[in-house]
């Protein structure tokens, strides 16, 4: 019996030492240490032993069981550790591998110009105002001193939706809306960027939809010199300190007097080239002193209040600033074009 137990022990330990995985170890445990296993089987013969031998045999059987169990446990640990090691090796990260570059987007050049202009005017105490793109004829024209049938309406070919509603042709209706909200009390100091629409055939310099930035200041004692000073700060900030401005008489029904502002041509330095069409000057924006009729219609006392307004096209400013030769580049959104304005590269 003793021999049989020793035999079983050797046999089991041998199997344990060659067990390839945790499952095999478990099978060994079940077959050797289970209730129906060979050790239990051997111990069934204990009854035949003498009272003296019985406890010895019992002790030996326990010893064999314990050594098999210990063997299994040890091997099990070994397998578990190996499994962890293998897992770690498989999941190892090569920190020396170069990373995959993440493609970053950038602001659209027009957005950048608009934000730059907004920042400049916010710095001078202006706030940013907004108005609807689908606008009433009243705000787009009538409140701006352009009654129905006024010939100057032809300056801006319009997309009408109904007889009284149209896509705004400029951002000037925001002037009227903002003044109305102030209920006759100054100061008003706003800048208003937004989309506008005109019935134009698209080409390199025209688009049926484009952007404008409107400016409006209304207060007591606002003079033409305030307008000129403001525009000069703007022009130098956007185009460089070496640029000159000039104001030319012009006409807008909602300003009186009206002007157009030119800046000196940087390319030829004023001598005349193809960009400035030989004049040495480049037209940038329209402006003027708010017409008394416009102030009155919006509820302001034109004897007490005066104001100035200006309107410009950020596309034109971006084209001049960045040397873009076709306005359509801003709308077709070819990434090769847009990427040139990235600040990340
Ligand atoms: N609204 C005018 C235009 O679109 C520009 C302008 C704005 C002129 C404000 C004078 C004052 O042509």
Coordinates of C-alpha atoms and ligand atoms in Angstrom, one line a residue:
X1 CA 0.0 0.0 0.0
X2 CA 2.8 2.2 0.9
X3 CA 4.5 1.5 -2.4
X4 CA 1.3 2.1 -4.3
X5 CA 1.0 5.6 -2.6
X6 CA 4.6 6.5 -3.4
X7 CA 4.1 5.3 -7.0
X8 CA 1.0 7.5 -7.3
X9 CA 3.0 10.4 -5.9
X10 CA 5.8 10.1 -8.4
X11 CA 3.4 9.6 -11.2
X12 CA 1.4 12.6 -10.3
X13 CA 4.4 14.9 -9.7
X14 CA 5.8 13.8 -13.1
X15 CA 2.6 14.7 -14.8
X16 CA 2.5 18.0 -13.0
X17 CA 5.9 18.9 -14.1
X18 CA 5.0 18.4 -17.7
X19 CA 1.6 19.9 -17.6
X20 CA 1.3 22.5 -20.4
X21 CA -1.4 24.7 -19.1
X22 CA -3.8 25.5 -16.3
X23 CA -6.5 23.2 -17.7
X24 CA -4.2 20.2 -17.7
X25 CA -3.2 21.0 -14.0
X26 CA -6.9 21.1 -13.1
X27 CA -7.4 17.7 -14.7
X28 CA -4.6 16.3 -12.7
X29 CA -6.1 17.7 -9.5
X30 CA -9.4 16.1 -10.2
X31 CA -8.1 12.8 -11.2
X32 CA -5.6 12.4 -8.3
X33 CA -7.1 14.3 -5.4
X34 CA -10.8 13.8 -6.2
X35 CA -13.1 11.6 -4.3
X36 CA -13.0 8.9 -6.9
X37 CA -9.2 9.2 -7.4
X38 CA -6.6 6.5 -6.9
X39 CA -5.5 7.7 -3.5
X40 CA -9.0 7.4 -2.1
X41 CA -9.2 4.1 -3.8
X42 CA -6.0 2.9 -2.0
X43 CA -7.1 4.2 1.3
X44 CA -10.2 2.0 1.0
X45 CA -7.9 -0.9 1.8
X46 CA -7.0 0.7 5.2
X47 CA -9.5 -1.5 7.0
X48 CA -7.3 -4.5 6.4
X49 CA -4.3 -2.9 8.1
X50 CA -3.3 -3.4 11.7
X51 CA -4.2 -0.7 14.3
X52 CA -0.5 0.2 14.4
X53 CA 0.0 0.6 10.7
X54 CA -3.3 2.5 10.1
X55 CA -2.2 5.9 11.4
X56 CA 1.1 5.7 9.7
X57 CA -0.6 4.9 6.4
X58 CA -3.0 7.8 7.0
X59 CA -0.2 10.1 7.6
X60 CA 1.6 9.0 4.5
X61 CA -1.6 9.4 2.4
X62 CA -1.9 12.9 3.7
X63 CA 1.7 13.6 2.9
X64 CA 1.3 12.3 -0.7
X65 CA -1.9 14.4 -1.1
X66 CA -0.2 17.5 0.3
X67 CA 2.8 17.1 -1.9
X68 CA 0.6 16.7 -5.0
X69 CA -1.5 19.7 -4.1
X70 CA 1.7 21.7 -3.4
X71 CA 3.1 20.6 -6.7
X72 CA 0.0 21.6 -8.5
X73 CA -0.1 25.0 -6.8
X74 CA 3.5 25.7 -7.6
X75 CA 3.1 24.8 -11.3
X76 CA -0.1 26.8 -11.4
X77 CA 1.6 29.8 -10.1
X78 CA 4.3 29.3 -12.7
X79 CA 1.8 29.1 -15.5
X80 CA -0.1 32.2 -14.3
X81 CA 3.1 34.2 -14.1
X82 CA 4.0 33.1 -17.6
X83 CA 0.6 34.1 -18.9
X84 CA 1.0 37.6 -17.4
X85 CA 4.5 37.9 -18.9
X86 CA 3.2 36.8 -22.2
X87 CA 0.3 39.3 -22.1
X88 CA 2.7 42.1 -21.1
X89 CA 5.0 41.2 -24.0
X90 CA 2.1 41.1 -26.4
X91 CA 0.8 44.5 -25.3
X92 CA 4.1 46.2 -25.1
X93 CA 4.0 49.8 -26.5
X94 CA 7.0 51.0 -28.5
X95 CA 7.3 54.5 -27.1
X96 CA 9.9 55.3 -29.7
X97 CA 7.5 55.0 -32.6
X98 CA 6.8 58.3 -34.1
X99 CA 3.2 59.4 -33.5
X100 CA 0.6 59.8 -36.2
X101 CA 0.1 63.5 -36.9
X102 CA -3.3 64.8 -36.1
X103 CA -4.7 67.1 -38.9
X104 CA -5.8 70.3 -37.4
X105 CA -8.2 72.7 -39.1
X106 CA -7.9 76.4 -39.1
X107 CA -10.1 79.4 -39.3
X108 CA -11.4 80.4 -42.6
X109 CA -9.5 83.5 -43.9
X110 CA -12.7 85.5 -43.9
X111 CA -13.4 84.5 -40.3
X112 CA -9.9 85.6 -39.4
X113 CA -10.3 89.0 -41.1
X114 CA -13.7 89.5 -39.5
X115 CA -12.4 88.6 -36.0
X116 CA -9.4 90.9 -36.5
X117 CA -11.7 93.8 -37.4
X118 CA -14.1 93.0 -34.6
X119 CA -11.2 92.9 -32.1
X120 CA -9.9 96.3 -33.3
X121 CA -13.3 97.9 -32.9
X122 CA -14.1 96.2 -29.6
X123 CA -10.8 97.7 -28.4
X124 CA -12.2 101.1 -29.3
X125 CA -15.4 100.5 -27.2
X126 CA -17.7 99.1 -29.9
X127 CA -20.0 96.1 -29.3
X128 CA -20.9 93.5 -31.9
X129 CA -24.5 93.6 -33.2
X130 CA -26.4 91.2 -35.4
X131 CA -29.5 91.3 -37.6
X132 CA -31.5 89.0 -39.8
X133 CA -30.4 88.0 -43.3
X134 CA -34.1 87.7 -44.3
X135 CA -35.0 91.3 -43.9
X136 CA -38.0 93.6 -44.2
X137 CA -38.0 96.0 -47.1
X138 CA -38.6 98.7 -44.4
X139 CA -35.2 98.2 -42.7
X140 CA -33.2 97.4 -45.8
X141 CA -34.4 100.4 -47.7
X142 CA -37.2 102.6 -46.3
X143 CA -35.7 103.3 -42.8
X144 CA -32.4 104.1 -44.6
X145 CA -34.0 107.0 -46.6
X146 CA -34.7 104.9 -49.6
X147 CA -38.5 105.0 -50.0
X148 CA -40.3 102.7 -52.5
X149 CA -39.5 103.7 -56.1
X150 CA -36.3 105.6 -55.1
X151 CA -33.9 105.3 -58.0
X152 CA -31.0 104.6 -55.7
X153 CA -32.6 101.2 -54.9
X154 CA -31.2 100.1 -58.3
X155 CA -27.7 100.4 -56.9
X156 CA -28.4 97.1 -55.1
X157 CA -30.2 94.5 -57.1
X158 CA -32.2 92.5 -54.6
X159 CA -33.6 89.0 -54.1
X160 CA -37.2 89.6 -53.1
X161 CA -39.1 86.9 -51.2
X162 CA -42.4 88.7 -51.0
X163 CA -43.1 92.3 -51.8
X164 CA -42.1 93.4 -48.3
X165 CA -39.4 90.8 -47.5
X166 CA -36.1 90.3 -49.2
X167 CA -32.6 88.9 -48.5
X168 CA -30.7 92.0 -47.1
X169 CA -28.5 93.6 -49.7
X170 CA -26.2 95.2 -47.1
X171 CA -25.7 95.2 -43.3
X172 CA -27.0 98.8 -43.0
X173 CA -30.5 97.6 -41.9
X174 CA -28.8 96.7 -38.6
X175 CA -28.1 100.4 -38.2
X176 CA -31.8 101.1 -38.2
X177 CA -32.7 98.2 -36.0
X178 CA -30.0 99.0 -33.4
X179 CA -31.0 102.7 -33.3
X180 CA -34.7 101.8 -32.8
X181 CA -33.7 99.6 -29.8
X182 CA -31.9 102.6 -28.2
X183 CA -35.2 104.5 -28.2
X184 CA -33.6 107.9 -29.0
X185 CA -30.8 107.7 -26.5
X186 CA -27.1 107.6 -27.3
X187 CA -24.4 106.6 -27.4
X188 CA -24.7 103.9 -30.0
X189 CA -21.4 102.3 -31.0
X190 CA -21.7 99.0 -32.9
X191 CA -19.9 96.9 -35.5
X192 CA -22.0 94.4 -37.4
X193 CA -20.5 91.6 -39.6
X194 CA -22.8 89.5 -41.6
X195 CA -23.8 87.9 -44.9
X196 CA -25.6 90.0 -47.6
X197 CA -27.1 89.1 -51.0
X198 CA -27.3 90.8 -54.4
X199 CA -28.4 89.7 -57.8
X200 CA -25.0 89.7 -59.4
X201 CA -23.4 87.3 -61.8
X202 CA -20.6 85.6 -60.0
X203 CA -17.1 86.4 -61.4
X204 CA -13.6 87.1 -60.0
X205 CA -14.8 90.2 -58.1
X206 CA -18.6 89.6 -57.7
X207 CA -20.6 87.1 -55.7
X208 CA -24.4 86.9 -55.2
X209 CA -23.6 86.3 -51.5
X210 CA -20.8 88.0 -49.7
X211 CA -20.0 89.5 -46.3
X212 CA -20.1 93.1 -45.0
X213 CA -19.0 94.7 -41.8
X214 CA -21.1 97.7 -40.8
X215 CA -20.0 100.3 -38.3
X216 CA -22.3 102.9 -36.6
X217 CA -21.6 105.5 -34.0
X218 CA -24.4 107.9 -32.8
X219 CA -23.9 110.4 -30.0
X220 CA -23.9 114.1 -29.3
X221 CA -21.1 116.0 -31.2
X222 CA -20.0 113.2 -33.5
X223 CA -18.2 114.8 -36.4
X224 CA -16.7 113.9 -39.7
X225 CA -13.3 114.2 -38.2
X226 CA -14.3 111.3 -35.8
X227 CA -15.1 109.2 -38.8
X228 CA -11.9 110.1 -40.5
X229 CA -9.8 109.4 -37.4
X230 CA -11.5 106.1 -36.9
X231 CA -11.1 105.0 -40.5
X232 CA -7.4 105.9 -40.4
X233 CA -6.8 103.8 -37.3
X234 CA -8.6 100.9 -39.0
X235 CA -6.7 101.3 -42.3
X236 CA -3.3 101.5 -40.6
X237 CA -4.0 98.6 -38.3
X238 CA -5.2 96.3 -41.2
X239 CA -2.8 97.3 -43.9
X240 CA 0.3 98.8 -42.1
X241 CA 1.4 102.1 -40.7
X242 CA 2.9 103.2 -43.9
X243 CA -0.5 103.4 -45.7
X244 CA -2.3 106.7 -46.4
X245 CA -6.0 107.1 -46.6
X246 CA -8.1 109.5 -48.6
X247 CA -11.8 110.3 -48.6
X248 CA -13.6 110.9 -51.9
X249 CA -17.1 112.4 -52.1
X250 CA -19.6 109.8 -52.9
X251 CA -23.3 109.1 -52.6
X252 CA -25.4 106.9 -50.3
X253 CA -29.0 107.8 -49.5
X254 CA -28.5 107.1 -45.8
X255 CA -25.4 109.3 -45.2
X256 CA -24.9 113.0 -45.9
X257 CA -22.2 113.8 -46.7
X258 CA -21.1 110.5 -48.1
X259 CA -17.6 109.4 -48.8
X260 CA -15.6 106.5 -50.1
X261 CA -12.3 105.7 -48.5
X262 CA -9.2 104.7 -50.5
X263 CA -5.9 103.5 -49.1
X264 CA -2.6 104.1 -50.9
X265 CA -1.5 101.2 -53.0
X266 CA 1.3 99.2 -51.4
X267 CA 2.3 97.4 -54.5
X268 CA 3.4 100.5 -56.5
X269 CA 3.7 102.9 -53.6
X270 CA 1.4 105.3 -55.2
X271 CA 2.9 105.4 -58.7
X272 CA 0.1 103.4 -60.3
X273 CA -0.1 99.7 -61.2
X274 CA -2.6 97.1 -62.3
X275 CA -3.9 96.4 -58.8
X276 CA -4.8 100.1 -58.2
X277 CA -5.7 100.5 -61.9
X278 CA -3.0 103.2 -62.4
X279 CA -4.4 105.5 -59.7
X280 CA -2.1 104.8 -56.8
X281 CA -5.2 104.3 -54.6
X282 CA -7.4 101.3 -53.7
X283 CA -11.1 101.7 -52.8
X284 CA -11.8 100.1 -49.4
X285 CA -15.2 101.1 -48.1
X286 CA -18.2 103.5 -48.1
X287 CA -19.0 105.8 -45.2
X288 CA -20.6 109.1 -44.2
X289 CA -22.5 111.0 -41.6
X290 CA -25.8 109.4 -40.8
X291 CA -28.5 111.2 -42.7
X292 CA -30.9 113.2 -40.4
X293 CA -33.9 111.4 -41.9
X294 CA -32.4 108.1 -40.9
X295 CA -31.8 109.3 -37.3
X296 CA -35.4 110.7 -37.1
X297 CA -37.0 107.6 -38.5
X298 CA -35.2 105.5 -35.9
X299 CA -36.4 107.8 -33.1
X300 CA -33.4 110.0 -32.6
X301 CA -33.5 113.8 -32.4
X302 CA -31.3 114.9 -35.3
X303 CA -30.8 118.3 -33.7
X304 CA -29.2 116.8 -30.7
X305 CA -27.6 113.7 -32.1
X306 CA -25.2 113.1 -35.0
X307 CA -23.5 110.0 -36.1
X308 CA -21.2 108.3 -38.7
X309 CA -21.5 105.0 -40.4
X310 CA -19.3 102.9 -42.6
X311 CA -19.6 99.6 -44.5
X312 CA -16.9 97.4 -45.9
X313 CA -16.5 94.1 -47.6
X314 CA -14.2 91.7 -45.7
X315 CA -13.6 89.7 -48.9
X316 CA -12.1 92.7 -50.5
X317 CA -10.0 93.4 -47.5
X318 CA -8.8 89.8 -47.3
X319 CA -8.1 89.8 -51.1
X320 CA -5.9 92.9 -50.7
X321 CA -4.3 91.8 -47.5
X322 CA -3.5 88.3 -48.7
X323 CA -3.2 88.9 -52.4
X324 CA -6.1 86.7 -53.4
X325 CA -7.2 87.3 -57.0
X326 CA -10.6 85.7 -57.1
X327 CA -13.5 86.2 -54.6
X328 CA -14.8 82.7 -55.4
X329 CA -11.9 81.1 -53.6
X330 CA -13.5 82.1 -50.3
X331 CA -16.7 80.1 -51.1
X332 CA -15.4 77.0 -52.9
X333 CA -13.4 76.0 -49.9
X334 CA -10.6 74.1 -51.7
X335 CA -8.4 72.9 -48.8
X336 CA -5.3 73.7 -50.7
X337 CA -6.4 77.4 -50.7
X338 CA -7.6 77.3 -47.1
X339 CA -4.5 75.6 -45.8
X340 CA -2.4 78.6 -46.8
X341 CA -4.0 80.6 -44.0
X342 CA -3.3 78.0 -41.3
X343 CA -1.4 79.3 -38.3
X344 CA -0.3 75.8 -37.5
X345 CA 2.2 75.3 -40.3
Ligands
LIG1 N1 -24.4 99.9 -47.2 C1 -23.5 100.5 -48.2 C2 -23.3 99.5 -49.3 O1 -23.5 98.4 -49.2 C3 -22.1 100.8 -47.5 C4 -22.3 101.9 -46.5 C5 -22.5 101.6 -45.2 C6 -22.1 103.3 -46.9 C7 -22.6 102.7 -44.2 C8 -22.2 104.3 -46.0 C9 -22.4 104.0 -44.7 O2 -22.8 99.9 -50.4

